[in-house]
PDB file of C-alpha atoms in Angstrom:
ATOM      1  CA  UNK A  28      -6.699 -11.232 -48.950  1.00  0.00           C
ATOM      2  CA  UNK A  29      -6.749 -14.815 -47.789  1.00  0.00           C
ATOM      3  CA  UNK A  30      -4.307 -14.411 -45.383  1.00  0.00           C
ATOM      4  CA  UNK A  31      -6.387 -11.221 -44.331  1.00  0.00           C
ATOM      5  CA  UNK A  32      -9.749 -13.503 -43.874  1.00  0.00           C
ATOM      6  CA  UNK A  33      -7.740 -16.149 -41.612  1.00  0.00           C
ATOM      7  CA  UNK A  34      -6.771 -13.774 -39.703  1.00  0.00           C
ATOM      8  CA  UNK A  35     -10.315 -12.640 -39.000  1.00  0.00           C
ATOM      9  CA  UNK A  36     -12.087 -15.884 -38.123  1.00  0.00           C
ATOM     10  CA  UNK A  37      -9.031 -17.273 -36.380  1.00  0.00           C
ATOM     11  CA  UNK A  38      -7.700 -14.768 -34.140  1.00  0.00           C
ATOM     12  CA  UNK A  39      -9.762 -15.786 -31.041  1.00  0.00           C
ATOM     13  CA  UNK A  40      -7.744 -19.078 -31.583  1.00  0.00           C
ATOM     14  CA  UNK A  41      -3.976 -17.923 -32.411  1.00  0.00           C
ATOM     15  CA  UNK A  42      -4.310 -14.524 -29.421  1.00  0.00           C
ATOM     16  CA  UNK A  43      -2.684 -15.337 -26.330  1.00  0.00           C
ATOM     17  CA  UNK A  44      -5.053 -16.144 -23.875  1.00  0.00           C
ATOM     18  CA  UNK A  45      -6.124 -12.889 -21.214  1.00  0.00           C
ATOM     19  CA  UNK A  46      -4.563 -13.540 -17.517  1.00  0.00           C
ATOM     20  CA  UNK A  47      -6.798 -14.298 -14.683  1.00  0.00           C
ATOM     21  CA  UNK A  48      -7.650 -11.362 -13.175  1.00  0.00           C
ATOM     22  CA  UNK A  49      -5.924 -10.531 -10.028  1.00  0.00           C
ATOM     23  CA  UNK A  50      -8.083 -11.061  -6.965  1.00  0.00           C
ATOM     24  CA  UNK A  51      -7.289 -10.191  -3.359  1.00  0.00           C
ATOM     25  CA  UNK A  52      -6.095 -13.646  -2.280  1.00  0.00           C
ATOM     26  CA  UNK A  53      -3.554 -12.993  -5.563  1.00  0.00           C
ATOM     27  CA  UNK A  54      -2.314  -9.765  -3.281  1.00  0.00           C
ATOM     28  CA  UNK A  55       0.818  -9.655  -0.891  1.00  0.00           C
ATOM     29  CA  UNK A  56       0.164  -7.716   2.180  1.00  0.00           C
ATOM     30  CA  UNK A  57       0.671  -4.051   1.844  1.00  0.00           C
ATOM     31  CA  UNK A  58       3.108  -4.279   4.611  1.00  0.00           C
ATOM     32  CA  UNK A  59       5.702  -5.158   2.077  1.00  0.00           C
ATOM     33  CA  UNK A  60       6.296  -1.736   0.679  1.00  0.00           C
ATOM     34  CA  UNK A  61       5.522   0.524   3.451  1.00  0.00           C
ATOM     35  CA  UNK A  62       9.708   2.223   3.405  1.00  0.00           C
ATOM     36  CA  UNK A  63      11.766   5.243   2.397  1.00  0.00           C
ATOM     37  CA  UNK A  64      11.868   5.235  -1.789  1.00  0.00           C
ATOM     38  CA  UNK A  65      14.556   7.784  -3.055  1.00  0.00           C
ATOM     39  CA  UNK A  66      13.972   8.617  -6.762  1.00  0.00           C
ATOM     40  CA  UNK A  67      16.888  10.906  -6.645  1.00  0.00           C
ATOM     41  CA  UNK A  68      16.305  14.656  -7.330  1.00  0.00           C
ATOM     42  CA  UNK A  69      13.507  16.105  -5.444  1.00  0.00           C
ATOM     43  CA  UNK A  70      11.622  13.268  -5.437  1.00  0.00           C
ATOM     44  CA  UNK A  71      11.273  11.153  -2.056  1.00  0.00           C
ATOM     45  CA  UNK A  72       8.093   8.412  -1.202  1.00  0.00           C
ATOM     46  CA  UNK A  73       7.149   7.472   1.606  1.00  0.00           C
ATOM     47  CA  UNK A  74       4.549   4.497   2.028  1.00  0.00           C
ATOM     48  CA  UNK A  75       3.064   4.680   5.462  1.00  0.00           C
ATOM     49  CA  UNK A  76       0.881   1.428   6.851  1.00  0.00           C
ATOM     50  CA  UNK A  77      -2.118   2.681   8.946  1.00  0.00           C
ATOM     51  CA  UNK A  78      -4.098  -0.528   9.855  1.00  0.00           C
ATOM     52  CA  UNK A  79      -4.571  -2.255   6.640  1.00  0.00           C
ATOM     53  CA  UNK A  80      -4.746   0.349   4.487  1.00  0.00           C
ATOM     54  CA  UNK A  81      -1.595   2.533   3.120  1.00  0.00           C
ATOM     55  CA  UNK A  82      -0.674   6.175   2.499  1.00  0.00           C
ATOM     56  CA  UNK A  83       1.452   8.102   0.482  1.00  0.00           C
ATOM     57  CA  UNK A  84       3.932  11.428   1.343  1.00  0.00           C
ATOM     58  CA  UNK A  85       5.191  12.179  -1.708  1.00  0.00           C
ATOM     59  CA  UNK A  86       6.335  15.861  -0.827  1.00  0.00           C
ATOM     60  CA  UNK A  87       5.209  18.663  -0.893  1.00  0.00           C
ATOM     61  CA  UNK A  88       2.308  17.107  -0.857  1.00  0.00           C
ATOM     62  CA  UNK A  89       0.275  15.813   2.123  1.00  0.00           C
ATOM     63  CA  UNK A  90      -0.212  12.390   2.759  1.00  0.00           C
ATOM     64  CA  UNK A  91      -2.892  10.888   0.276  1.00  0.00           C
ATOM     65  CA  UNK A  92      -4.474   7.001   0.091  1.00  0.00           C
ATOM     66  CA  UNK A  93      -3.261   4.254  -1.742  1.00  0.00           C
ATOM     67  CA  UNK A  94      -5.149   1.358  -4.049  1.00  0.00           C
ATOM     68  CA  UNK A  95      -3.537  -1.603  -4.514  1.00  0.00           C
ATOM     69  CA  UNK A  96      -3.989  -2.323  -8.539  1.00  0.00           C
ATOM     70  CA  UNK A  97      -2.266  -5.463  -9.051  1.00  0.00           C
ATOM     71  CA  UNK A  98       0.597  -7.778  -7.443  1.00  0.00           C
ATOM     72  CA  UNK A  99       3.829  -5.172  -6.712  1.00  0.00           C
ATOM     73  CA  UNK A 100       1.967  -2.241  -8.201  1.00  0.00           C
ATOM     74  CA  UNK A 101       0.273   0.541  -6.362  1.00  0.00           C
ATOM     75  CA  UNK A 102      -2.178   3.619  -7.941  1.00  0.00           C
ATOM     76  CA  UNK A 103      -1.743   6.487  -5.840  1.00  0.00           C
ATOM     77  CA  UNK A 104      -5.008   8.507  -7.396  1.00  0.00           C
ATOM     78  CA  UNK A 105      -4.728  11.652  -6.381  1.00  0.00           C
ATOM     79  CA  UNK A 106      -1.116  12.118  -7.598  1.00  0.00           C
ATOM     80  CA  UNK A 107      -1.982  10.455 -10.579  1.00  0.00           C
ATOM     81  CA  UNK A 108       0.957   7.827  -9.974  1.00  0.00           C
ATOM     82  CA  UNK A 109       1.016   4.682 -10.306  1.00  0.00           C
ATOM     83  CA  UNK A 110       4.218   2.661  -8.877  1.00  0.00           C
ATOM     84  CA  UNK A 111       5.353  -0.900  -9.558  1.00  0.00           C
ATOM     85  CA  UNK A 112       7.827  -2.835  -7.226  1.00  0.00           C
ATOM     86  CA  UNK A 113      10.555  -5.110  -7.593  1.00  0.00           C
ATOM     87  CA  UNK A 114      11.714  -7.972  -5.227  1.00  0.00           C
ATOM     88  CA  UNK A 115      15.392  -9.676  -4.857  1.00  0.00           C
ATOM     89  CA  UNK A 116      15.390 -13.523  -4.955  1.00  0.00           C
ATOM     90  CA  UNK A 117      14.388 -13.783  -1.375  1.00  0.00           C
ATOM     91  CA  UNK A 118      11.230 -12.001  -1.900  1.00  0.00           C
ATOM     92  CA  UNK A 119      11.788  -8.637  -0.098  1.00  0.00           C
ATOM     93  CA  UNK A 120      11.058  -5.428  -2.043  1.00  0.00           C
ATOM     94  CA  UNK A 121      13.803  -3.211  -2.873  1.00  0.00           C
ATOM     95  CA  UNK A 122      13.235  -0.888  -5.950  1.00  0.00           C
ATOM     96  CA  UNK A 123      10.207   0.925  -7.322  1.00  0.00           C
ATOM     97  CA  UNK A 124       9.223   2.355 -10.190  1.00  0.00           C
ATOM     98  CA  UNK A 125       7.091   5.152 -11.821  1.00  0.00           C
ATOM     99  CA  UNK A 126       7.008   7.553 -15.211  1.00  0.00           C
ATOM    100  CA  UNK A 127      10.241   6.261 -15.942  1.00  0.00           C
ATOM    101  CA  UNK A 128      12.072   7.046 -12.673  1.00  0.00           C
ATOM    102  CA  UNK A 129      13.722   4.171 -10.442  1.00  0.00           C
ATOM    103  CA  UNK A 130      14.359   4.234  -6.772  1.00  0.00           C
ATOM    104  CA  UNK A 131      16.057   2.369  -4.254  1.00  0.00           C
ATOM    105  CA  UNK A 132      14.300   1.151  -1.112  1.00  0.00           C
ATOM    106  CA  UNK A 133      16.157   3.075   1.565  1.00  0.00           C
ATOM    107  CA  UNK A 134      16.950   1.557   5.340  1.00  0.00           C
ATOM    108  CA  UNK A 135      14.468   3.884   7.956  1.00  0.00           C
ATOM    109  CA  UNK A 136      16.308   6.826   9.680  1.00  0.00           C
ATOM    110  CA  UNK A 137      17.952   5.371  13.104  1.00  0.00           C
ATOM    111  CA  UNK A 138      17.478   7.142  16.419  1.00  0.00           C
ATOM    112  CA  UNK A 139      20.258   9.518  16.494  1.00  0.00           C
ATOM    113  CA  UNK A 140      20.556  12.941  17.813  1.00  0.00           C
ATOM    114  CA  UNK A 141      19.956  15.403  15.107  1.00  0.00           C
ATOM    115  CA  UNK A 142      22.023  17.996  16.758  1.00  0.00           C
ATOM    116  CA  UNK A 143      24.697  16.875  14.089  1.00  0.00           C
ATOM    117  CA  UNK A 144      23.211  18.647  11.483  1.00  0.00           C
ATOM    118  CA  UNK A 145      23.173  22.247  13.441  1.00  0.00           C
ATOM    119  CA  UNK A 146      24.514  25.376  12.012  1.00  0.00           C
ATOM    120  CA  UNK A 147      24.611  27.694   9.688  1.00  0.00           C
ATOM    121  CA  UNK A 148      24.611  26.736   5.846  1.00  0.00           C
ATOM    122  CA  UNK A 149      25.112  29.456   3.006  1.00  0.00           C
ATOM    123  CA  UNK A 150      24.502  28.879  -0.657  1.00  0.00           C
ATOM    124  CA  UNK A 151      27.126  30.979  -2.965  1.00  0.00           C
ATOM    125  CA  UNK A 152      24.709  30.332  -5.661  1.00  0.00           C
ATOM    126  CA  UNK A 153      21.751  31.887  -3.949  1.00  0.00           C
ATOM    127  CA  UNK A 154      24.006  34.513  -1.755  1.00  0.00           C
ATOM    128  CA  UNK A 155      21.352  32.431   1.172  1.00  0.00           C
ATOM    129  CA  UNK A 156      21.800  31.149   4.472  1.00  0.00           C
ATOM    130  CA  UNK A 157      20.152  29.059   6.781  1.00  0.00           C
ATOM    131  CA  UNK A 158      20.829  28.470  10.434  1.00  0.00           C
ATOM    132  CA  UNK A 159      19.841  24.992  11.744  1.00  0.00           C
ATOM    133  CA  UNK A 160      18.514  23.844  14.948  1.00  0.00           C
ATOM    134  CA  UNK A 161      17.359  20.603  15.998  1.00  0.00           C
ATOM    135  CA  UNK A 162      13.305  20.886  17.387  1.00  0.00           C
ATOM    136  CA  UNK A 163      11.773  18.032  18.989  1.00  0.00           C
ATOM    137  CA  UNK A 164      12.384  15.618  16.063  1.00  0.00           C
ATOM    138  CA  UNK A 165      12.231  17.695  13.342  1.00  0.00           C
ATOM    139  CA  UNK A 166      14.831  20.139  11.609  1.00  0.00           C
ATOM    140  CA  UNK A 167      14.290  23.729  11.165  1.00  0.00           C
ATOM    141  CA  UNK A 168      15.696  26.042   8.938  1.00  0.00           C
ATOM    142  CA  UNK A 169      15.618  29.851   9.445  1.00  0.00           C
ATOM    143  CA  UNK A 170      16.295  32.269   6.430  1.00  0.00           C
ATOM    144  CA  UNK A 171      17.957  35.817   7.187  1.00  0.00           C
ATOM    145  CA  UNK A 172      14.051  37.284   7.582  1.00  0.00           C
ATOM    146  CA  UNK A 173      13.117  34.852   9.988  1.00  0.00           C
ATOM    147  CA  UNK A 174      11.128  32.463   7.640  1.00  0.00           C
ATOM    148  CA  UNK A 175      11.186  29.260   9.195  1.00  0.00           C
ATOM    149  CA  UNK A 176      11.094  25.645   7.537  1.00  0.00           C
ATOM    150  CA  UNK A 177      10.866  22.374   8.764  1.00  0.00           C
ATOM    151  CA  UNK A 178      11.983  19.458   7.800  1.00  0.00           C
ATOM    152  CA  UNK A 179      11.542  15.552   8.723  1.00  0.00           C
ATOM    153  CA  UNK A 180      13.894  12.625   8.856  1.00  0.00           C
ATOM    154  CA  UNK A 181      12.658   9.537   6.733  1.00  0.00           C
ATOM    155  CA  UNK A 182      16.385   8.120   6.200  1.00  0.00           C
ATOM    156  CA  UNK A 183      19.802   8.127   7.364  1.00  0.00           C
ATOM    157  CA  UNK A 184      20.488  12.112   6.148  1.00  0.00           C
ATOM    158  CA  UNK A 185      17.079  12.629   3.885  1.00  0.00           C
ATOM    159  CA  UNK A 186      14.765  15.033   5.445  1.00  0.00           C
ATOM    160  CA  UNK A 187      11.922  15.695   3.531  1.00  0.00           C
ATOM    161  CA  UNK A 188       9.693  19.192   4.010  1.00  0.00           C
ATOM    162  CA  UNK A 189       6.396  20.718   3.466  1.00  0.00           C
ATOM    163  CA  UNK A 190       7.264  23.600   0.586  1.00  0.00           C
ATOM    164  CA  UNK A 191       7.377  23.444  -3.166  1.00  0.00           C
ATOM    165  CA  UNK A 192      10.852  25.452  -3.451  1.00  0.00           C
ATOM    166  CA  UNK A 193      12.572  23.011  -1.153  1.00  0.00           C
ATOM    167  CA  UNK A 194      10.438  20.026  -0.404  1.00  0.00           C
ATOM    168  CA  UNK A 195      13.464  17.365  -0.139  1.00  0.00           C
ATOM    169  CA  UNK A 196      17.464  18.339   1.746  1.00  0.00           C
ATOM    170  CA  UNK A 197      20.048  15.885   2.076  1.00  0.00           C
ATOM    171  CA  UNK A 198      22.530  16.346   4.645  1.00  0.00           C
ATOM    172  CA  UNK A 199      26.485  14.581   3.946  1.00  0.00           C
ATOM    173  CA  UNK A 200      28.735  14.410   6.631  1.00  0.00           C
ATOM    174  CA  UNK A 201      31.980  14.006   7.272  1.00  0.00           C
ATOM    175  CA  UNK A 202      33.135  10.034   7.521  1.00  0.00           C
ATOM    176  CA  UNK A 203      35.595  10.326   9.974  1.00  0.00           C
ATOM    177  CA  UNK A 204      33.772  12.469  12.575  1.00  0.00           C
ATOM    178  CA  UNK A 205      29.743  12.377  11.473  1.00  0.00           C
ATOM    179  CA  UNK A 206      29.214  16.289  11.454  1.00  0.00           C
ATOM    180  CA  UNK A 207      27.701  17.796   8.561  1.00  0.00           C
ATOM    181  CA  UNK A 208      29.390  19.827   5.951  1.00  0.00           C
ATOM    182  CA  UNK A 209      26.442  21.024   3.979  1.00  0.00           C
ATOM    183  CA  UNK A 210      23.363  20.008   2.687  1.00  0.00           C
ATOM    184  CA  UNK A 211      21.998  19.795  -1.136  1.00  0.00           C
ATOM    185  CA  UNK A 212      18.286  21.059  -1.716  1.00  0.00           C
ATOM    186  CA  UNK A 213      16.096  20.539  -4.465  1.00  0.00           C
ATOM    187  CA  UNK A 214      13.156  21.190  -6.160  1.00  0.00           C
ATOM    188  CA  UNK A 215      11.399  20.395  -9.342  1.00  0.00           C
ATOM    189  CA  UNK A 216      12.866  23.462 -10.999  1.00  0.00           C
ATOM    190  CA  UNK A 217      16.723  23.470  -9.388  1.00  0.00           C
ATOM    191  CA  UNK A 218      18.654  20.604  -8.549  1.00  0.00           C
ATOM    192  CA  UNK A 219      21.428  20.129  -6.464  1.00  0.00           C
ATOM    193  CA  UNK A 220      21.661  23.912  -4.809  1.00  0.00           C
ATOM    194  CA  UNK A 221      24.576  23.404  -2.400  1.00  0.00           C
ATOM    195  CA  UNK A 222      24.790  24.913   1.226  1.00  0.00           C
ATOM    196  CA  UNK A 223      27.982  24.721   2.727  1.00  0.00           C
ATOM    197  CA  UNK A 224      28.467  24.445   6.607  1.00  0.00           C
ATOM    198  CA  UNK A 225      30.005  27.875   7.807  1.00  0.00           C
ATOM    199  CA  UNK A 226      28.771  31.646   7.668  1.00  0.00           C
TER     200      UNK A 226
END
């Protein structure tokens, strides 16, 4: 009981003090995490700098704003997100974090031709192909009715898309020559569907 009272009239005195709250001098520029973040899966951010203010593509979804919440950690309110950063020991940011998935910060796709990744791609699993052509800058895939997606380079072989069933592809290629041979898509629901180069 006495131990119990203590407690009570000294616990202002023994809590750790609160931190200073964070104020916008406290903030780096949001510069520093505009990038490519690959969480793996189906699950690829993009932080785009417009000005001074920053956007998030987290696909399917469209781009949405972005508050700055604290130093290294961003609320992204309309996703309901919130990701925190981490730096290497010269300061630049290279991972982020969020509901217990990590990603790497990945280099921006280069300028190279995306005719490398044409063809046609089938999926034994599905019994589905998709033929392949480069547009402009994007990548479009065509299903055997004619249904046509797009899809958009953010880094070296990641193209991300607007569609819930296959909002993020990644292309591998071949290390000696750099043409594809086939492409993994995935969604929230299947991982890893694999679509081999060849019909």
């Amino acid at each position: 009981m006495a131990r119990r009272v203590a407690e009570h009239y000294l616990d202002a005195f023994m809590s750790p003090p609160n931190p200073p709250p964070v104020t916008a001098d406290d903030m780096p520029p949001l510069s520093d995490y505009t990038g490519v973040y690959d969480f793996g899966k189906a699950a690829v951010l993009q932080l785009i700098a417009s000005g001074e203010s920053l956007s998030a593509h987290w696909p399917p979804s469209p781009p949405v704003p972005v508050q700055p919440i604290g130093v290294d950690s961003l609320r992204i309110p309309s996703l309901n997100l919130t990701i925190t950063f981490t730096r290497d020991s010269s300061g630049l940011v290279t991972n982020a974090s969020t509901q217990g998935l990590n990603a790497e910060r990945l280099s921006p796709s280069e300028n190279m031709s995306l005719s490398m990744y044409e063809g046609c791609y089938t999926s034994e699993e599905l019994g589905v192909s998709y033929s392949i052509n480069a547009q402009d800058t994007v990548l479009v895939a065509s299903d055997p009715r004619g249904k046509k997606l797009a899809f958009t380079g953010t880094a070296d072989h990641v193209f991300v898309g607007n569609t819930w069933y296959v909002p993020v592809i990644r292309m591998e290629t071949d290390k000696v020559t750099g043409t594809a041979t086939y492409f993994e898509a995935s969604n929230a629901r299947s991982l890893h569907v694999r679509f081999i180069k060849g019909c």
